[in-house]
C-alpha positions as a printed Julia matrix, in Angstrom:
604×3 Matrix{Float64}:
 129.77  121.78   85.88
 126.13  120.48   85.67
 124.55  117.95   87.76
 122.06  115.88   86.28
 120.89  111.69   86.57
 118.48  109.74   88.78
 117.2   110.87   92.22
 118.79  109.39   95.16
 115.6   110.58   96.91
 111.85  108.58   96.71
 109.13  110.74   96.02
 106.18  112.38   98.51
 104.13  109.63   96.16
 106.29  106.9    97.43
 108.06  105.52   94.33
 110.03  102.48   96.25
 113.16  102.77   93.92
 115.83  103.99   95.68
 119.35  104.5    93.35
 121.78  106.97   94.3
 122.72  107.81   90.85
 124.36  111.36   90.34
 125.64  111.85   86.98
 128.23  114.21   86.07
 127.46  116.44   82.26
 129.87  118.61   81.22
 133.08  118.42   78.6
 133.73  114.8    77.54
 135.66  112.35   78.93
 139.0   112.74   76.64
 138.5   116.55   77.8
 138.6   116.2    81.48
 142.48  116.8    83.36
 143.65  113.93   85.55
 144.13  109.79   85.29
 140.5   108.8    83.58
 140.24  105.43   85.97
 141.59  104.61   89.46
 144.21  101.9    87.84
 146.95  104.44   87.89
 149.02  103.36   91.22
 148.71  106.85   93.15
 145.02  106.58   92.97
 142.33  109.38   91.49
 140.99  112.41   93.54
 137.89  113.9    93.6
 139.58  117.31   92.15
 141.39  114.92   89.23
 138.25  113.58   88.36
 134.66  114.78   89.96
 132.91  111.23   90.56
 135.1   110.25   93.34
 133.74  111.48   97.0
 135.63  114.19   98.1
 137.94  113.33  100.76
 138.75  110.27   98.9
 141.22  108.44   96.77
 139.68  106.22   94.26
 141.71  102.62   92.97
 140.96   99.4    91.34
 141.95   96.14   92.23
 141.18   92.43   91.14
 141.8    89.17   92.99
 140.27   85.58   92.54
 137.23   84.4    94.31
 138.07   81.96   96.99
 136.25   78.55   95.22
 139.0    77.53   92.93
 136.88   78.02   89.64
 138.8    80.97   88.68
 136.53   83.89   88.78
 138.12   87.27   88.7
 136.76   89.91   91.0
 136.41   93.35   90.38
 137.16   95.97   93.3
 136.35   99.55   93.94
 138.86  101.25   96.31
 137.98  104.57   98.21
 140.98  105.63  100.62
 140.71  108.46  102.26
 143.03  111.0   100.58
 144.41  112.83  104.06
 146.37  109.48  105.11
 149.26  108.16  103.34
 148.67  105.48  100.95
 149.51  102.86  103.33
 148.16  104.01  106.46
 146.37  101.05  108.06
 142.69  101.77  108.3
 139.35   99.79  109.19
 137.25   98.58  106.31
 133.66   99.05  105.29
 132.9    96.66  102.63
 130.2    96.24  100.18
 129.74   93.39   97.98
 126.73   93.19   95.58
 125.43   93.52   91.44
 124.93   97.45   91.88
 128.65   98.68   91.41
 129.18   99.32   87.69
 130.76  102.0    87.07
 128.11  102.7    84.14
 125.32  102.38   86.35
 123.66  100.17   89.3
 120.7    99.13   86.99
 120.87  100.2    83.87
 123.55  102.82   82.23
 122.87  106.1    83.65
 124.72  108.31   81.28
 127.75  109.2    83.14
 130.26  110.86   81.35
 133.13  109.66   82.91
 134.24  106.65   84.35
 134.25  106.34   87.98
 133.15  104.49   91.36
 129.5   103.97   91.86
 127.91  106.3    93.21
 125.44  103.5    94.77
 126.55  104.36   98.94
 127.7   108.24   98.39
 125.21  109.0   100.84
 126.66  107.04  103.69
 130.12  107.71  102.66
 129.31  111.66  102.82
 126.75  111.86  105.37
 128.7   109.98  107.56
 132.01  111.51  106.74
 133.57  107.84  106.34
 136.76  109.59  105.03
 137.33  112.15  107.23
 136.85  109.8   110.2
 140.13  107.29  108.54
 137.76  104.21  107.33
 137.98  102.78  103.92
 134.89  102.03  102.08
 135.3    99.1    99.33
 133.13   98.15   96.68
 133.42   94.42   95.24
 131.2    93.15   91.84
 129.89   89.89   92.45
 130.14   87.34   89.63
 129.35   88.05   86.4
 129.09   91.82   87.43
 130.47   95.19   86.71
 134.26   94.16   86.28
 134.07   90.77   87.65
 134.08   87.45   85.62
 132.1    84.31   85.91
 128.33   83.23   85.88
 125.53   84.46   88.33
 124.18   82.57   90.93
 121.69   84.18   93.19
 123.54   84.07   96.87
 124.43   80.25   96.3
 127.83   78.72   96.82
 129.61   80.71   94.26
 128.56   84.04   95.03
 129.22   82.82   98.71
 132.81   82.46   97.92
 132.8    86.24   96.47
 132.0    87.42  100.11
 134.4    84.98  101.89
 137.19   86.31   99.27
 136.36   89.54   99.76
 136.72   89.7   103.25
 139.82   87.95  103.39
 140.85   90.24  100.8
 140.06   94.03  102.77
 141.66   91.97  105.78
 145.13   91.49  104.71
 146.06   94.86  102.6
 148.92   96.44  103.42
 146.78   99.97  104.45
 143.8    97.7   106.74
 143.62   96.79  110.16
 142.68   93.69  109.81
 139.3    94.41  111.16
 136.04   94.63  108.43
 132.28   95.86  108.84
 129.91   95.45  105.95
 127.2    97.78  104.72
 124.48   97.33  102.33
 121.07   97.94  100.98
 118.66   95.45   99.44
 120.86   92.76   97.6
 123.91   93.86   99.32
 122.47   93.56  102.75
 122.07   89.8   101.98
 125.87   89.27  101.26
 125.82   91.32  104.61
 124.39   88.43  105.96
 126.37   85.79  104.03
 129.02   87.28  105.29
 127.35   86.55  109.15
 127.05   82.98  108.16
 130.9    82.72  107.0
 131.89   83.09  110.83
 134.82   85.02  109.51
 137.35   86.06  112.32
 138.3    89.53  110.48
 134.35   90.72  110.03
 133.31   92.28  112.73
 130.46   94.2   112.35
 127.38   93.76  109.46
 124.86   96.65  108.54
 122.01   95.26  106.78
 119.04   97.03  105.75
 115.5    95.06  104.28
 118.11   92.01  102.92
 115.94   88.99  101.89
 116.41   86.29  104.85
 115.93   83.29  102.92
 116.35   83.41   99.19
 113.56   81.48   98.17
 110.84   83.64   99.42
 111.86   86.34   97.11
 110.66   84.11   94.15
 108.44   81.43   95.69
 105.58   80.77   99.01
 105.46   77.58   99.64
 105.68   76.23   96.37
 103.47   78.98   95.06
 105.88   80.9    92.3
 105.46   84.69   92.62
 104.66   86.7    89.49
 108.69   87.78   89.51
 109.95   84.45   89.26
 110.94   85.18   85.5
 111.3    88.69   86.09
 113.64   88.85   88.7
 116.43   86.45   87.09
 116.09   88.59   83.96
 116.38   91.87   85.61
 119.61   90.72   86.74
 120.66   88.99   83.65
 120.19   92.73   82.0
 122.43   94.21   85.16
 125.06   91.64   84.38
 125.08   92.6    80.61
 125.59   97.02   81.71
 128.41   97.52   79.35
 131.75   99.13   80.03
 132.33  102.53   79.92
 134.26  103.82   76.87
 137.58  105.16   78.77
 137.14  101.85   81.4
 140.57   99.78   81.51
 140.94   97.08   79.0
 140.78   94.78   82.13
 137.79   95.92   83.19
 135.93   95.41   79.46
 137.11   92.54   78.96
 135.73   91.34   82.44
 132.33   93.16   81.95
 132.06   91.09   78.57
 132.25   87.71   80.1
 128.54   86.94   79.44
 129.31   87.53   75.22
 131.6    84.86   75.14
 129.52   82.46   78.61
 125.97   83.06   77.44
 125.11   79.98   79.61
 125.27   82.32   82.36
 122.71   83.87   81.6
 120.53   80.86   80.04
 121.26   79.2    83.6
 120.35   82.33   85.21
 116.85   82.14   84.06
 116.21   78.43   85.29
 118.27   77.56   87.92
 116.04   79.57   90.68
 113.55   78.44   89.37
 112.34   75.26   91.65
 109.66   75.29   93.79
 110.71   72.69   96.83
 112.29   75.06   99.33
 113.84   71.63  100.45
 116.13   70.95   97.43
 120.08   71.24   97.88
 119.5    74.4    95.74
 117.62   76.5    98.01
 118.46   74.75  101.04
 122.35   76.15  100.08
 120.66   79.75  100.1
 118.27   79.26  103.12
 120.17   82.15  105.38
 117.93   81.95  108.41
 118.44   78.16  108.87
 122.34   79.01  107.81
 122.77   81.55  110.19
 122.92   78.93  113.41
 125.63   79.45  115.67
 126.71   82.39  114.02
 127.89   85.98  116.27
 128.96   88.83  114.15
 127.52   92.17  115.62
 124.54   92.07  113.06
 122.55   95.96  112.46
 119.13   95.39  110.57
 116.56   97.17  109.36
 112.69   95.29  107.85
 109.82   97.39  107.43
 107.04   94.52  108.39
 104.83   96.06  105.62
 107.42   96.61  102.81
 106.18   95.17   99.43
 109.65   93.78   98.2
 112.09   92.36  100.58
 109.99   91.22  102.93
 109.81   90.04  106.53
 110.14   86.14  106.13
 111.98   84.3   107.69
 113.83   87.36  109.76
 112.7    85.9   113.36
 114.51   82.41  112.48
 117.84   84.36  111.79
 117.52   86.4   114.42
 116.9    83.28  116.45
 119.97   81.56  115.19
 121.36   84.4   115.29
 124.0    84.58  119.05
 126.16   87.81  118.59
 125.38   91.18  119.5
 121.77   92.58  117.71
 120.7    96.27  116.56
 117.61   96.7   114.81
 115.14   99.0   113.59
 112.27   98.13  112.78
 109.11   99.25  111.81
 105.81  100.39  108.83
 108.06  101.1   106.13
 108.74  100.01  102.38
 112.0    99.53  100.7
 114.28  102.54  101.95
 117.63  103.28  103.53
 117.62  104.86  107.05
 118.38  107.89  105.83
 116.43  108.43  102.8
 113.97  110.96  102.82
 110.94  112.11  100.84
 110.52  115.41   98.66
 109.2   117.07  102.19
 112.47  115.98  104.03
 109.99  113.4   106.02
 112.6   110.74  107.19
 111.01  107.02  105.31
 111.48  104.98  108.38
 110.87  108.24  110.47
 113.67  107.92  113.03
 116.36  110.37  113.49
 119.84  109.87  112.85
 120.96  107.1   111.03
 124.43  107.55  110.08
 125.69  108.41  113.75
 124.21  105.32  115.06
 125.72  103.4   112.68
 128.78  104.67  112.76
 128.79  104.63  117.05
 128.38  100.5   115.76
 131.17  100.49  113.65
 133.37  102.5   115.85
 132.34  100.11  118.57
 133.66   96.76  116.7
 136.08   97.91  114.38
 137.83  100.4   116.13
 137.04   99.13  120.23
 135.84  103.03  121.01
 132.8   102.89  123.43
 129.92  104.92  122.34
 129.34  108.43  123.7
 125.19  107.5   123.46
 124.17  104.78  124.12
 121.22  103.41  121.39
 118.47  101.15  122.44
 119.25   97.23  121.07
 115.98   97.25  118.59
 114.34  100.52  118.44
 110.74   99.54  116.48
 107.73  101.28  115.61
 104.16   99.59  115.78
 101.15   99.76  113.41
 100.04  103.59  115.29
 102.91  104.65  114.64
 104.65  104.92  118.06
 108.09  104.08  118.8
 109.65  101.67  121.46
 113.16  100.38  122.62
 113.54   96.8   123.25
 116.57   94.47  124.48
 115.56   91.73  121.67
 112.91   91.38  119.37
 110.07   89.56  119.75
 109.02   89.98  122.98
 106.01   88.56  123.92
 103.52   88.47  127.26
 101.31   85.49  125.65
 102.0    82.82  122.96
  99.2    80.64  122.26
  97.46   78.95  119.61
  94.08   80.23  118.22
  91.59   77.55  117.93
  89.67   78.61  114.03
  86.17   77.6   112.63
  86.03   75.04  110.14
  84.98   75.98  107.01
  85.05   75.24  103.14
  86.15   77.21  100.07
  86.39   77.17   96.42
  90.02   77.02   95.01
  88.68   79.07   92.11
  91.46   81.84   92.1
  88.92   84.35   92.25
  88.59   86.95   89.37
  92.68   87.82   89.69
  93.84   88.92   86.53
  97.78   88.48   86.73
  99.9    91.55   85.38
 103.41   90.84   83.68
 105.89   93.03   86.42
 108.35   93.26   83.85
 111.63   93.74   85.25
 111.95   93.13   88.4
 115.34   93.24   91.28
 115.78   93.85   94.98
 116.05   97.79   93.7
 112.83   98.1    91.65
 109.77   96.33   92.26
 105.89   97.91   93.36
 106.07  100.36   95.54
 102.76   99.5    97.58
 100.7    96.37   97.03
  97.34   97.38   97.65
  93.96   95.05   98.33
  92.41   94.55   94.27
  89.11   96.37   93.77
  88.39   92.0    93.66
  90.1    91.58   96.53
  87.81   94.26   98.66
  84.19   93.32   97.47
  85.33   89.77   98.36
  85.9    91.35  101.89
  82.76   93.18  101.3
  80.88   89.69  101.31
  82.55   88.42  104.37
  81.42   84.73  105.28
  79.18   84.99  102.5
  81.49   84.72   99.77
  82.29   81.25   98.02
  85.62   80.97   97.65
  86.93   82.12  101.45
  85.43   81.54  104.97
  86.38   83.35  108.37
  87.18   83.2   111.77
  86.34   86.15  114.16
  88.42   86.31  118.06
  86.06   88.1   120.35
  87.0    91.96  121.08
  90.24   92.93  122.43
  89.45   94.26  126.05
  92.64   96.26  126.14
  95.06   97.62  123.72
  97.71   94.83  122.67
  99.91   94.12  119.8
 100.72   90.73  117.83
 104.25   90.88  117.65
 106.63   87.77  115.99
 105.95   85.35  113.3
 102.42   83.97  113.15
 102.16   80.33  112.1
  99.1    78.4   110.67
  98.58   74.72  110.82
  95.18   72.98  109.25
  93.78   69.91  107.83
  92.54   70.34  104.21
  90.15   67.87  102.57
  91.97   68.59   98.69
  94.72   69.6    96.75
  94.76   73.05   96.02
  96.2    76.52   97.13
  95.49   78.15  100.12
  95.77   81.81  101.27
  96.05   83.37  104.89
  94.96   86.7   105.23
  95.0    88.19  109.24
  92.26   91.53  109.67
  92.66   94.49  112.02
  88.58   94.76  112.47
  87.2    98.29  113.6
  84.0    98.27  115.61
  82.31   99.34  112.57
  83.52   96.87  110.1
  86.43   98.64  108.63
  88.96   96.08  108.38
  92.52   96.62  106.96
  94.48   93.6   106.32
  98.2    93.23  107.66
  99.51   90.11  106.97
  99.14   87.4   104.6
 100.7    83.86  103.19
 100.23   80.76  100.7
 100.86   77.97  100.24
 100.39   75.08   97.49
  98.13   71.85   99.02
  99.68   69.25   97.09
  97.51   66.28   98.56
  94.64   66.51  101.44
  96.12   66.27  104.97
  97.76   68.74  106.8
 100.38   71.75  106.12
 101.49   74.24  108.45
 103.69   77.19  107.6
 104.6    81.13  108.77
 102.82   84.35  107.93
 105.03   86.84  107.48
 106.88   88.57  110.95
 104.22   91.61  112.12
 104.32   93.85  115.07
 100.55   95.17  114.9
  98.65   96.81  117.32
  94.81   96.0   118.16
  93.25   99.02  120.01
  90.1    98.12  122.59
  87.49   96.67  121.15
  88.82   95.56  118.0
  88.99   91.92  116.5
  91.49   89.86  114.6
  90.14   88.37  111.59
  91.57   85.44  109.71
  90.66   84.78  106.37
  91.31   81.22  105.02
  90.42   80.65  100.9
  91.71   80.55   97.51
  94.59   83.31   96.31
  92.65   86.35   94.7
  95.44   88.43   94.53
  97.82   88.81   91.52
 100.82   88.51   93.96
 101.2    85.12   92.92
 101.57   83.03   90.13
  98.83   80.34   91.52
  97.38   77.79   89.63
  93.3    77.08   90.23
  92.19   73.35   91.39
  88.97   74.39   90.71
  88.2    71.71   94.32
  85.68   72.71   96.74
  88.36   72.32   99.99
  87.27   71.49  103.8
  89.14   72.73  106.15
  89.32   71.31  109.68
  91.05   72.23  112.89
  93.11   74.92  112.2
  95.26   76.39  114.78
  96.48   79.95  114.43
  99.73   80.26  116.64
 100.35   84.19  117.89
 102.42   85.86  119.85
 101.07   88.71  122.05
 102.73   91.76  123.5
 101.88   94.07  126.43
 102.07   97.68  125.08
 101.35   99.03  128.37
 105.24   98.2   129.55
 106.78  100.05  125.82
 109.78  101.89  126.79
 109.43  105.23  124.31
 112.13  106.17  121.96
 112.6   109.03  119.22
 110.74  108.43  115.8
 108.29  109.93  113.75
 105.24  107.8   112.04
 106.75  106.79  108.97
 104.89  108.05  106.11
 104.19  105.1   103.77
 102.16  103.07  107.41
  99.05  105.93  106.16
  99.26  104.73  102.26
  99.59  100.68  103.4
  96.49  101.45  105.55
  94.48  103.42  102.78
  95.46  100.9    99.96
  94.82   97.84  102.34
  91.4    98.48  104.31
  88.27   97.57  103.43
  84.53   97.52  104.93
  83.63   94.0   105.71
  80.45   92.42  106.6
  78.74   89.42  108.23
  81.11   89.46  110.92
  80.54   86.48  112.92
  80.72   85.41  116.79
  83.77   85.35  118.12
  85.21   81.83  118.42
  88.52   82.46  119.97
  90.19   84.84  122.48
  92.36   88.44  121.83
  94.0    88.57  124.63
  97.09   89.46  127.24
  98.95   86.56  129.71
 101.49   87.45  131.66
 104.12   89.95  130.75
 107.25   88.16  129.97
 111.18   89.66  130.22
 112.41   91.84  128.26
């Protein structure tokens, strides 16, 4: 038997796609021993047919979505194949677009039909069978098996996750008690599932979800360049066709869109308003959604990642009451256990699949951990690793009083490129400073269509932890762009963080920069650059206005890196490519107008 398909590993190069795809070549399907899918009621073993995990017993099952508008869903079943059928067994669910059994993007030229392969490496690495958990995989609407139109993490697909739950709850062979796992897209019904409050989930593992839908498409009523591309990347996933030896069920579910083809004519316009404050996106605003909520919640964000990114993560975490676990740290859009082609870990710390499984044994089976693992382990901008009881944690919080200054809402030279397709799974793997975007730097306060603020040198090492917020008074409508500037003492300058937002009248507008933990070493200065967006990472449209802008207030949150509490982890390899792709040398560095600087250390 040959192995062949897509790599389930990211490259020394960093490609950010990460699909566990292993396809099975060999005889064809009609030639292979054994029940071809997992309707058959005994189930299908790995020896019967080699694209279930060993250890396991694959089955099918459907069941309605809990809404009332009729929507079939589509379930993959993996029991583990020691236990009788209808020994009762905790539940690791997974509920997402990724699980067709032809493929999690696109077909991938399996030979057989089977379960995806999308979470093999958790299932095996952590030896989920062998240790008497079942792992479920549910289609959302309109994918894989399941019927009914797509709708982004809105009230529908909202409904998949509550029926789902229920669903792994109350089989004969569960406990009753359900974790969730998930990468990417399903790491946000991870945290649907949080905001449910349901009784029977106990435990969520979510790594680099999106917090708040709306940021994956718009800033601030900015549109980024995937606002087209990302509905009809998953308007193509919907569309995967069924395998050839799939039940008739299943193809006739997986066809839904051929005979609905407003699903996907919705698809492409429904996301696509700009007010974060219509009922649309408020429905699929997580972090304000998660209030009051307490489900043991496990994250992962890398604060530099170029796809899901860190928006919007403090406010759920801040809602947030349960029980937290966290790593995070200077990574792009990987699992915890995904390595490069050197066997470098991607987020750099050791041992992913025991700790999460010491936090599933903990909630869904009531065993106390052996080890006990800090509550946010986190690694900083150099690289170093620290174990916190919460995250942020801050000695100072104050707000940075900025120059005024003027700008050009010119857009710069930014020539826009088409990203194609683009999902939660696929999307650029760094997002490096334009050759533009550095001479602009280059000119510092000269340049026309930006102006700058300089803080006077840090006297000690300290790190700007939490969410940055900016708040100013602009003369014109416009856009605006925040950029915030590790400076060197000799000019280098690599840029960390960054935000828009659309003026829509003069007056003033206040809104977040993205979540950071960044360290300033001695005598280095924070610069903030305020101007037009020069980047092609969004879809801005040009006033052409020359815009004032007057007393702007940068509020920061400061940490104390002299009380860190070390923990294990390696510096995770892509921190050295963000730096390289995002530095630049700037000049006519001005006075510095406002303070760097450490308070007192607060709790923590």
């Amino acid at each position: 038997m040959n192995l062949r398909g897509k790599a389930s590993t990211v490259t020394a190069a960093g490609a950010l796609v990460v699909i566990t795809a292993l396809a099975v070549s060999g005889p064809p399907a009609t030639a292979l021993a054994g029940p071809a899918t997992g309707t058959a009621g005994t189930g299908v073993t790995h020896e019967e047919n080699p694209r279930v995990p060993e250890g396991a017993v694959w089955t099918e099952a459907y069941f309605p979505s809990s809404d009332g508008s009729g929507v079939e869903l589509h379930a993959d079943v993996l029991r583990p194949a020691h236990l009788p059928p209808r020994a009762r067994t905790p539940v690791i669910l997974s509920v997402g677009p990724y699980f067709a059994h032809a493929g999690q993007t696109e077909a991938e030229g399996w030979e057989r039909v089977g379960p995806s392969a999308r979470f093999q490496d958790f299932i095996d690495g952590s030896r989920l069978m062998a240790r008497g958990y079942t792992f479920v995989m549910v289609d959302l609407r309109g994918f894989g098996g399941s019927t009914g139109c797509l709708d982004w993490v809105g009230p529908g697909e909202q409904a998949d996750v509550r029926a789902a739950v229920h669903w792994a709850a109350t089989r004969p062979w569960s406990t009753g008690k359900v974790g969730m796992y998930g990468k990417s897209y399903d790491a946000v019904t991870g945290l649907v599932g949080n905001n449910l409050k349901l009784k029977s989930l106990k435990a969520v593992v979510a790594q680099e979800p999106v917090w708040d839908m709306y940021n994956y498409l718009f800033s601030n009523k900015v549109p980024r360049p995937n606002v087209t591309g990302t509905p009809n990347a998953y308007n193509s996933i919907a569309t995967i066709p069924a395998m050839a030896d799939d039940s008739d069920r299943y193809k006739s579910n997986a066809a839904y869109e051929q005979s609905h083809p407003e699903c996907l004519s919705d698809n492409l316009t429904n996301n696509n308003e700009p007010d974060p404050n219509s009922a649309y996106w408020k429905a699929r605003d997580l972090a304000a959604r998660a209030a009051g909520t307490s489900t043991p919640l496990f994250v992962t964000q890398g604060f530099i990642e170029p796809n899901t990114k860190p928006e919007d993560m403090e406010e759920y975490l801040d809602n947030h009451r349960g029980t937290e676990r966290g790593w995070l740290g200077q990574w792009e859009h990987v699992r915890g256990n995904d390595t490069d082609a050197d066997g470098r870990l991607l987020m750099g710390r050791a041992g992913w699949f025991d700790e999460v499984m010491r936090f599933y044994d903990t909630y869904l089976r009531g065993i106390d951990p052996s080890v006990s693992d800090p509550a946010y382990a986190i690694e900083d901008s150099l690289g170093g690793w620290r174990a916190q009881k919460t995250w942020p944690v801050a000695a100072t919080s104050y707000g940075a009083r900025l120059s005024d200054g003027r700008y050009v809402d010119d857009g710069g030279a930014t020539t826009l490129a088409d990203p194609g397709r683009w999902d939660m799974e696929r999307a650029p793997r760094v997002e490096p400073l334009s050759r533009t975007e550095k001479d602009t730097a280059k000119l510092g306060t000269a340049a026309a269509n930006s102006f700058w603020s300089w803080s006077t040198p840090a006297s000690r090492t300290l790190r700007l932890t939490g969410t940055p917020r900016i708040a100013l008074n602009a003369s014109a409508a416009g856009n605006v762009m925040v950029r915030l500037w590790d400076v060197a003492p000799d000019g280098t300058g690599t840029m960390f963080n960054e935000n828009v937002a659309l003026l829509e009248r003069k007056g003033r507008i206040a809104f977040d920069l993205k979540s950071t933990d960044w360290t300033f070493r001695r005598g280095h200065r924070l610069g903030v650059q305020i101007g037009t967006i020069d980047t092609g990472r969004w879809r801005d449209t040009p006033s052409g206005n020359t815009i004032k802008v007057t007393n702007a207030r940068l509020a920061l949150d400061v940490q104390d890196p002299a009380f860190d509490v070390p923990t294990q982890g390696d510096r995770s390899p892509y921190l050295d490519r963000y730096i390289a792709a995002n530095t630049a040398t700037l000049t006519d560095i001005g006075r510095g107008t406002f303070p760097l600087r450490i308070g007192r250390r607060a709790a923590g």
